[in-house]
PDB file of C-alpha atoms in Angstrom:
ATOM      1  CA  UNK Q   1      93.643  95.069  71.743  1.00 38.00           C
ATOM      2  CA  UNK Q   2      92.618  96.673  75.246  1.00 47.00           C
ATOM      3  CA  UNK Q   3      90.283  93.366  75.666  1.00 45.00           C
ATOM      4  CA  UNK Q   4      93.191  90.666  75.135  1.00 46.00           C
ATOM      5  CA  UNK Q   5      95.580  93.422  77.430  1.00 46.00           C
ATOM      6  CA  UNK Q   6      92.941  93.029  80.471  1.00 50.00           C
ATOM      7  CA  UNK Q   7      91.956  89.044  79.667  1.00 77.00           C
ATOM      8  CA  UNK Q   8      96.483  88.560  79.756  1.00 89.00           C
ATOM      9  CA  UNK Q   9      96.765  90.582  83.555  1.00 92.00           C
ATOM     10  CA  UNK Q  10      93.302  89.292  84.523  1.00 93.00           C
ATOM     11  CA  UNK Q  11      94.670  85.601  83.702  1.00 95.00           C
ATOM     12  CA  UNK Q  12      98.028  86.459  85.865  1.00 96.00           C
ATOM     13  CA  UNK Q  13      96.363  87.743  88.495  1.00 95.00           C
ATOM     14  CA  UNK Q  14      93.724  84.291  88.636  1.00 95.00           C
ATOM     15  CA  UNK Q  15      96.730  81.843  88.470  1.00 96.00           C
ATOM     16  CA  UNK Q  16      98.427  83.831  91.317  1.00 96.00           C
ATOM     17  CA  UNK Q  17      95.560  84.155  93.371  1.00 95.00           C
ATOM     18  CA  UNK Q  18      95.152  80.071  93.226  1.00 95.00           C
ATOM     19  CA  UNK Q  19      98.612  79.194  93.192  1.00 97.00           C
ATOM     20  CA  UNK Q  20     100.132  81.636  96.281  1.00 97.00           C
ATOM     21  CA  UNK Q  21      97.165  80.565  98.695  1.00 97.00           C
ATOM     22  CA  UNK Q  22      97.153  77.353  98.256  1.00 96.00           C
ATOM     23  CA  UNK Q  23     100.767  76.862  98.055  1.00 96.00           C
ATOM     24  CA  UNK Q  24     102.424  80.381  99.379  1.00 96.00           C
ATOM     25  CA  UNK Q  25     104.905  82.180  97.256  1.00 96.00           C
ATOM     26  CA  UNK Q  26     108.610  81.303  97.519  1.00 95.00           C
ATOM     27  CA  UNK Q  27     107.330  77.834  96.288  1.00 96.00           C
ATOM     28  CA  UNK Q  28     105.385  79.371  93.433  1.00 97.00           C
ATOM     29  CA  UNK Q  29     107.646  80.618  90.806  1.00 95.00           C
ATOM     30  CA  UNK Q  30     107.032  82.920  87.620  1.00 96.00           C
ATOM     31  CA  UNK Q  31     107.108  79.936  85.187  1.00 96.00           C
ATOM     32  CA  UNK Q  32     104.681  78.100  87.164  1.00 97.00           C
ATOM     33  CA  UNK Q  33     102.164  81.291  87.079  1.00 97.00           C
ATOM     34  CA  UNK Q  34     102.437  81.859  83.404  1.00 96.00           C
ATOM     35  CA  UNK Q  35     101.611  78.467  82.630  1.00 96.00           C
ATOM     36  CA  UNK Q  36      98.447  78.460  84.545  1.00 95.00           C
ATOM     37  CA  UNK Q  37      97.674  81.607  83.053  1.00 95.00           C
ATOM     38  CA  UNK Q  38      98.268  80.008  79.820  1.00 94.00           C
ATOM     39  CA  UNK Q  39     100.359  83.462  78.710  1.00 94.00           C
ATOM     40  CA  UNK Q  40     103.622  84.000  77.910  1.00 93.00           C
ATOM     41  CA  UNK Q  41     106.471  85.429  80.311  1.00 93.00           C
ATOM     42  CA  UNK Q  42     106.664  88.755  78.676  1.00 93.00           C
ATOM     43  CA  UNK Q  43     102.942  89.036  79.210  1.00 93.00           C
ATOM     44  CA  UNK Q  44     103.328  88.989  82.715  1.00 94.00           C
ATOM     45  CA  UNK Q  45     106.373  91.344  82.887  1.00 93.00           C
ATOM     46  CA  UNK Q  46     104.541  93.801  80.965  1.00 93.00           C
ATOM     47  CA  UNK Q  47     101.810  94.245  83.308  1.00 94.00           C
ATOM     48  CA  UNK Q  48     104.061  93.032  86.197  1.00 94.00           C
ATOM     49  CA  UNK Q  49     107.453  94.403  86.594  1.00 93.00           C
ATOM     50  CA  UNK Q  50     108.111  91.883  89.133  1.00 93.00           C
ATOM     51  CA  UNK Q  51     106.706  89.024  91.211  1.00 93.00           C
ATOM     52  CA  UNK Q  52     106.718  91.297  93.915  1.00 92.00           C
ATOM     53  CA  UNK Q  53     104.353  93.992  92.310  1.00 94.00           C
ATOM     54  CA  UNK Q  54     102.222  90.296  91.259  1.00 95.00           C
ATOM     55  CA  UNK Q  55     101.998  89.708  94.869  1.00 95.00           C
ATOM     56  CA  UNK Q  56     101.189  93.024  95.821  1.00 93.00           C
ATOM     57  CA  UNK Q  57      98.445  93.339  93.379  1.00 95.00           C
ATOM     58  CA  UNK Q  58      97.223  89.746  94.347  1.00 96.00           C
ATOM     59  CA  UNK Q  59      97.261  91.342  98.105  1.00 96.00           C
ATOM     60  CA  UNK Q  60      94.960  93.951  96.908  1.00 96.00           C
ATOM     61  CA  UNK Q  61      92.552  91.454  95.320  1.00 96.00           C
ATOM     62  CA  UNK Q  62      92.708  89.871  98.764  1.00 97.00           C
ATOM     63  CA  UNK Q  63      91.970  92.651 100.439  1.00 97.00           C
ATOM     64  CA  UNK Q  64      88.604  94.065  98.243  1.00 97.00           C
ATOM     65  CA  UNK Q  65      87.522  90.036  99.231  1.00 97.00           C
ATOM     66  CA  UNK Q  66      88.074  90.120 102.814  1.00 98.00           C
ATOM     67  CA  UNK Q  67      86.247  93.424 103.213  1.00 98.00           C
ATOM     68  CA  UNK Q  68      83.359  92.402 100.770  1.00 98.00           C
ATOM     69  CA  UNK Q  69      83.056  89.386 103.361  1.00 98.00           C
ATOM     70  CA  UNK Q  70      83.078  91.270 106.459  1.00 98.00           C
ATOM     71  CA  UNK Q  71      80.670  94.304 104.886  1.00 98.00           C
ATOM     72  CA  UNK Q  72      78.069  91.123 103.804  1.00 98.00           C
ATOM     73  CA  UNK Q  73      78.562  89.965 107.319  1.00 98.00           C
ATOM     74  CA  UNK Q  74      77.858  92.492 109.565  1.00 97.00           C
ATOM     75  CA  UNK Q  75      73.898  92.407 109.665  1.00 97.00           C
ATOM     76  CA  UNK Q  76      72.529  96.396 109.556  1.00 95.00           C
ATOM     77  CA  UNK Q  77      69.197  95.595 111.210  1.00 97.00           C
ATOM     78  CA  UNK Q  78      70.916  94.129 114.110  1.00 97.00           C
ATOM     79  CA  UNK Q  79      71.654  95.808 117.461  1.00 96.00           C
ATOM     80  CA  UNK Q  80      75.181  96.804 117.484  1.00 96.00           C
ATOM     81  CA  UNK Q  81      76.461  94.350 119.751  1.00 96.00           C
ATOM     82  CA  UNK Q  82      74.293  91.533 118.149  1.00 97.00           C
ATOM     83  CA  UNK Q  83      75.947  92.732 114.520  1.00 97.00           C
ATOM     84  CA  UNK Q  84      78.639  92.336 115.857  1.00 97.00           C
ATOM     85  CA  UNK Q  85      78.740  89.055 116.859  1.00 97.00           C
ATOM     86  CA  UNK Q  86      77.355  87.634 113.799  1.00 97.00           C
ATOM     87  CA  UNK Q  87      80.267  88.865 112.128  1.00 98.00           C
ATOM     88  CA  UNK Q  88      82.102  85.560 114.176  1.00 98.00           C
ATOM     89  CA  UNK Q  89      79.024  83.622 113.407  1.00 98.00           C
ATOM     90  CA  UNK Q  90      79.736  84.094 109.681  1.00 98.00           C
ATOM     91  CA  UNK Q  91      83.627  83.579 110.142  1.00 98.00           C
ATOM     92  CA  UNK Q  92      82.364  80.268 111.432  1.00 98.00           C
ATOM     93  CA  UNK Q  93      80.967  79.259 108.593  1.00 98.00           C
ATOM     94  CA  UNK Q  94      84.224  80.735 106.490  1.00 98.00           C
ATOM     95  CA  UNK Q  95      86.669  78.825 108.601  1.00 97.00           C
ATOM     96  CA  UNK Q  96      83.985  75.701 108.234  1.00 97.00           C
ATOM     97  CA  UNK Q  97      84.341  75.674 103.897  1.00 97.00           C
ATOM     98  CA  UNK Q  98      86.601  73.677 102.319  1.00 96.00           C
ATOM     99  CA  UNK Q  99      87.794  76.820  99.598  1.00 95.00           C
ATOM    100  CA  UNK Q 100      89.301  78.806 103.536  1.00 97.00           C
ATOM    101  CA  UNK Q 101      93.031  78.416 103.829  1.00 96.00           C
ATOM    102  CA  UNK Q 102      93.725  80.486 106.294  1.00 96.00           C
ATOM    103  CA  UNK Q 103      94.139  84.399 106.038  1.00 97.00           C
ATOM    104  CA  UNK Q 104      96.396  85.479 102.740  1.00 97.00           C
ATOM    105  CA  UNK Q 105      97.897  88.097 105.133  1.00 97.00           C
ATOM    106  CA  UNK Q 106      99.400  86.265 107.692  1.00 96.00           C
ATOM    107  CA  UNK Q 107     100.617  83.639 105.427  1.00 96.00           C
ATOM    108  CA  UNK Q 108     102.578  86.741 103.875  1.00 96.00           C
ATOM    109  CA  UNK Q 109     103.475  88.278 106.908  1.00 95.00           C
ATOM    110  CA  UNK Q 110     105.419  84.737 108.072  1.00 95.00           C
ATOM    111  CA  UNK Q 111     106.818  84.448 104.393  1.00 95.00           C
ATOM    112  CA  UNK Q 112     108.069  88.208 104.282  1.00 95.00           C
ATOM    113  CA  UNK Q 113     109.249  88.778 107.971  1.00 94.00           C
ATOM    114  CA  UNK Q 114     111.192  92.136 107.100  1.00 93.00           C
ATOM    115  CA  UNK Q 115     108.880  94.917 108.010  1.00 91.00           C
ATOM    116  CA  UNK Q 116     110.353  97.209 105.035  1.00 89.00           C
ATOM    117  CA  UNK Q 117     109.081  94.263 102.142  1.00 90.00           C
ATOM    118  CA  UNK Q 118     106.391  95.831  99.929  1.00 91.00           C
ATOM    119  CA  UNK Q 119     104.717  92.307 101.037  1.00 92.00           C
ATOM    120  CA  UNK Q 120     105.254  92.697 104.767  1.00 94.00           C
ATOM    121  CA  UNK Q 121     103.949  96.198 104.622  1.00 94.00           C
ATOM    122  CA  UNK Q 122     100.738  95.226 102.516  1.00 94.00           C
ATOM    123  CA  UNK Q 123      99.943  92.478 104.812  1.00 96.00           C
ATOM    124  CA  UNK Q 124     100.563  94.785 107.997  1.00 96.00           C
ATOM    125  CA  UNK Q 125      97.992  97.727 106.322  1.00 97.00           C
ATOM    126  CA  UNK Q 126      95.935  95.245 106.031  1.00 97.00           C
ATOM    127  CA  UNK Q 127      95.554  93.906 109.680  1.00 98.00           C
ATOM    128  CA  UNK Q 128      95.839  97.293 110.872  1.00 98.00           C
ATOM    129  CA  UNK Q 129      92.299  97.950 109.030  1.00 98.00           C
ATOM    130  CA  UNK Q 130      90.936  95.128 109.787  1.00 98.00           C
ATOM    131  CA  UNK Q 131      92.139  96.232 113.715  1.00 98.00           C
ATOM    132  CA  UNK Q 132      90.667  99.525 113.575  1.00 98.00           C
ATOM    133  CA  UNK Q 133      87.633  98.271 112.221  1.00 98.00           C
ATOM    134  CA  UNK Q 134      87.090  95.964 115.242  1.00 98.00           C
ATOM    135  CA  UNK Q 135      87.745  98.772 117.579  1.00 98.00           C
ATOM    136  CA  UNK Q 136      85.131 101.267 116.044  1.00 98.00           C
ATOM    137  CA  UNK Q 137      82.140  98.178 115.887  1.00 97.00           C
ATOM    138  CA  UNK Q 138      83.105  97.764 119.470  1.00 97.00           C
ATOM    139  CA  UNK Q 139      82.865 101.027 120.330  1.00 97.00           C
ATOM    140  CA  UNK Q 140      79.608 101.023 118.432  1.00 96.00           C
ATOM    141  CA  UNK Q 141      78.189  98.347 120.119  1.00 96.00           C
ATOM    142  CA  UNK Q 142      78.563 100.256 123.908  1.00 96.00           C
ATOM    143  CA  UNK Q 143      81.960  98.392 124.591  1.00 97.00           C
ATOM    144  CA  UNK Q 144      83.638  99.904 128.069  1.00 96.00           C
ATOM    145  CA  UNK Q 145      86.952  99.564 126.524  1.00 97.00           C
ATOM    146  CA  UNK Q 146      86.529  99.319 122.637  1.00 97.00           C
ATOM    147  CA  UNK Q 147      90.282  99.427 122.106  1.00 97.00           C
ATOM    148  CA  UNK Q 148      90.959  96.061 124.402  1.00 97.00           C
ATOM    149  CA  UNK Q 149      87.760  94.381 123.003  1.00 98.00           C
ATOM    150  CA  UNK Q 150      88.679  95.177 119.374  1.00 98.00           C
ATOM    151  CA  UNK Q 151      91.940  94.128 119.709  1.00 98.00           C
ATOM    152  CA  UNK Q 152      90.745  90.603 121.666  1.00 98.00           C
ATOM    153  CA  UNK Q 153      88.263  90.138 118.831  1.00 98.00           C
ATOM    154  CA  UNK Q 154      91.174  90.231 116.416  1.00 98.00           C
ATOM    155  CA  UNK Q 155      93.210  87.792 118.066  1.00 98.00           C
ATOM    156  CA  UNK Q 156      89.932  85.352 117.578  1.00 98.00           C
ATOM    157  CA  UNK Q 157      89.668  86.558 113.838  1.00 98.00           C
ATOM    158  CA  UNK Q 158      92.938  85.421 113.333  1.00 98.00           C
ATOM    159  CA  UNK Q 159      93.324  82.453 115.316  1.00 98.00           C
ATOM    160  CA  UNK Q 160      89.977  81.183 113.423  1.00 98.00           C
ATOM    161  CA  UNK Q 161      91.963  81.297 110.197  1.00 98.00           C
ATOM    162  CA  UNK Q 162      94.940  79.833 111.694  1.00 97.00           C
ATOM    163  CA  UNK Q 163      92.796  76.863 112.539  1.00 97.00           C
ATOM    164  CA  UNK Q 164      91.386  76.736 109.036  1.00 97.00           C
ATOM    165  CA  UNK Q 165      95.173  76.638 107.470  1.00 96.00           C
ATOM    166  CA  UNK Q 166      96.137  73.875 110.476  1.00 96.00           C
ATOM    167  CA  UNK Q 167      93.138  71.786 110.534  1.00 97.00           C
ATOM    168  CA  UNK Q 168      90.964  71.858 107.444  1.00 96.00           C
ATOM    169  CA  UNK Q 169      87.422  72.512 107.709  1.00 96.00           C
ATOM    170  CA  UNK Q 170      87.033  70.436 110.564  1.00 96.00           C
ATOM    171  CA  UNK Q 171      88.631  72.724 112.669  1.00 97.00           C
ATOM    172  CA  UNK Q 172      87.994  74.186 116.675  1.00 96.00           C
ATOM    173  CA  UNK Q 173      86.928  77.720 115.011  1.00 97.00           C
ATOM    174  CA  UNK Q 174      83.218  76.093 115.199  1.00 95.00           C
ATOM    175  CA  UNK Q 175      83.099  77.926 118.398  1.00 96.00           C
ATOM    176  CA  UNK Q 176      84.477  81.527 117.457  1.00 98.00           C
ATOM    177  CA  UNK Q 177      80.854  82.978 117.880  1.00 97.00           C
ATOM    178  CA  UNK Q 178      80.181  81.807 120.905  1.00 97.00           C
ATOM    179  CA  UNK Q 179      83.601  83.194 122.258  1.00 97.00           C
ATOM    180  CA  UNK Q 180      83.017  86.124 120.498  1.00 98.00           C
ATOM    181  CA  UNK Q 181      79.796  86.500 122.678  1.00 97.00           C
ATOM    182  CA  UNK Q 182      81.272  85.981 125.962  1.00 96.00           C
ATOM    183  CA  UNK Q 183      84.058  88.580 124.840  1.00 97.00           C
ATOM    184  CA  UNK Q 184      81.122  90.853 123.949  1.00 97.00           C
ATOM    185  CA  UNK Q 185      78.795  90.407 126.418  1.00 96.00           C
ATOM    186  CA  UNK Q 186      81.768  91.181 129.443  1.00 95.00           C
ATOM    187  CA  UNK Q 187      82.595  94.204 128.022  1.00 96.00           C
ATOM    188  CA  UNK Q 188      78.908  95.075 127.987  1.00 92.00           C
ATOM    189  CA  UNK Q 189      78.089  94.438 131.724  1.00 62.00           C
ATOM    190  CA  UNK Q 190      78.203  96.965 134.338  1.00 64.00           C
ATOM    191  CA  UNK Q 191      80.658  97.501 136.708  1.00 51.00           C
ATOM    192  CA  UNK Q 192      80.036  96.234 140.220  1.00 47.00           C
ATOM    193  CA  UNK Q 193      78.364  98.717 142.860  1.00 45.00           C
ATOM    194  CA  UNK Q 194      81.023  99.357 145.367  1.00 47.00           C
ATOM    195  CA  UNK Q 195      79.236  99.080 148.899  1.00 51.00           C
ATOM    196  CA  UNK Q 196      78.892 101.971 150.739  1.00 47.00           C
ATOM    197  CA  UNK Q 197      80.919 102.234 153.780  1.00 50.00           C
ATOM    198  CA  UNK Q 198      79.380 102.739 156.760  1.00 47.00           C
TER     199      UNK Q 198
END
């Protein structure tokens, strides 16, 4: 009984996860999900009480992904700085596959604009996390001003997956690394010497 419980939500949660990033999720109704799921409705409102709480839990799937991703990424033998830039490297590659649309949270963000949605909010925690996250590998790598380099790294991070929803896989994001870099590297160098006066 518990195995055909778990193989009914796991099934939900595999036809959501498909159906709202490929196709976002005021075009994706209930009927559609339980048919790819191959379960009835009253399977999914027994593990689901809504299609919010389905989104929210496919948001949390989402989530465990991205940061499996960005843990895999980040190389530990690497200097700090060199780490992280490799992490760009890799979303390279990401923004480069065919199975990338894009970033789940921003496509929920723009689809849930009010800031008190249980969707808007998930989304928001999310880049939040991912913002803080930047900030502390910047300030790990020596950054002057890990705050302003964490927060321009995110703006590449996000405009990468942009591209990847825009263009396809042949996108412009081919060059995130190497932006990444020249972010990185500035906020390594020195300050000028002022001349002394004499």
């Amino acid at each position: 009984m518990r195995a055909e419980v778990r193989s009914g939500r796991e099934s939900l949660l595999a036809a959501a996860d498909a159906l709202f990033y490929e196709r976002g999720f005021h075009a994706v109704g209930v009927d559609l999900i339980v048919a790819r799921a191959g379960v009835a409705k009253t399977t999914m409102y027994r593990h689901f009480s809504s299609k919010e709480d389905l989104i929210v839990a496919y948001l949390d799937r989402a989530d465990e992904r991205f940061w499996a991703w960005f843990d895999a990424s980040l190389d530990p033998h690497a200097p700090p700085d060199q780490r992280l830039a490799g992490l760009f490297d890799a979303l390279a590659n990401l923004a480069a596959s065919p199975s990338c649309l894009g970033c789940a949270f921003q496509a929920t963000a723009a689809e849930f604009p009010e800031p008190s949605g249980a969707g808007h909010a998930t989304a928001l925690a999310h880049k939040e996390a991912v913002r803080a996250r930047l900030r502390q590998q910047a300030a790990d790598a020596g950054a002057a001003d890990p705050t302003l380099l964490g927060d321009a790294l995110l703006v590449l991070l996000d405009g990468a997956f942009a591209l990847a929803r825009m263009y396809g896989p042949d996108n412009p994001a081919a060059g995130v690394g190497a932006a990444a870099r020249s972010l990185i590297d500035a906020s390594l160098s020195p300050a000028p010497r002022r001349r002394a006066r004499r």
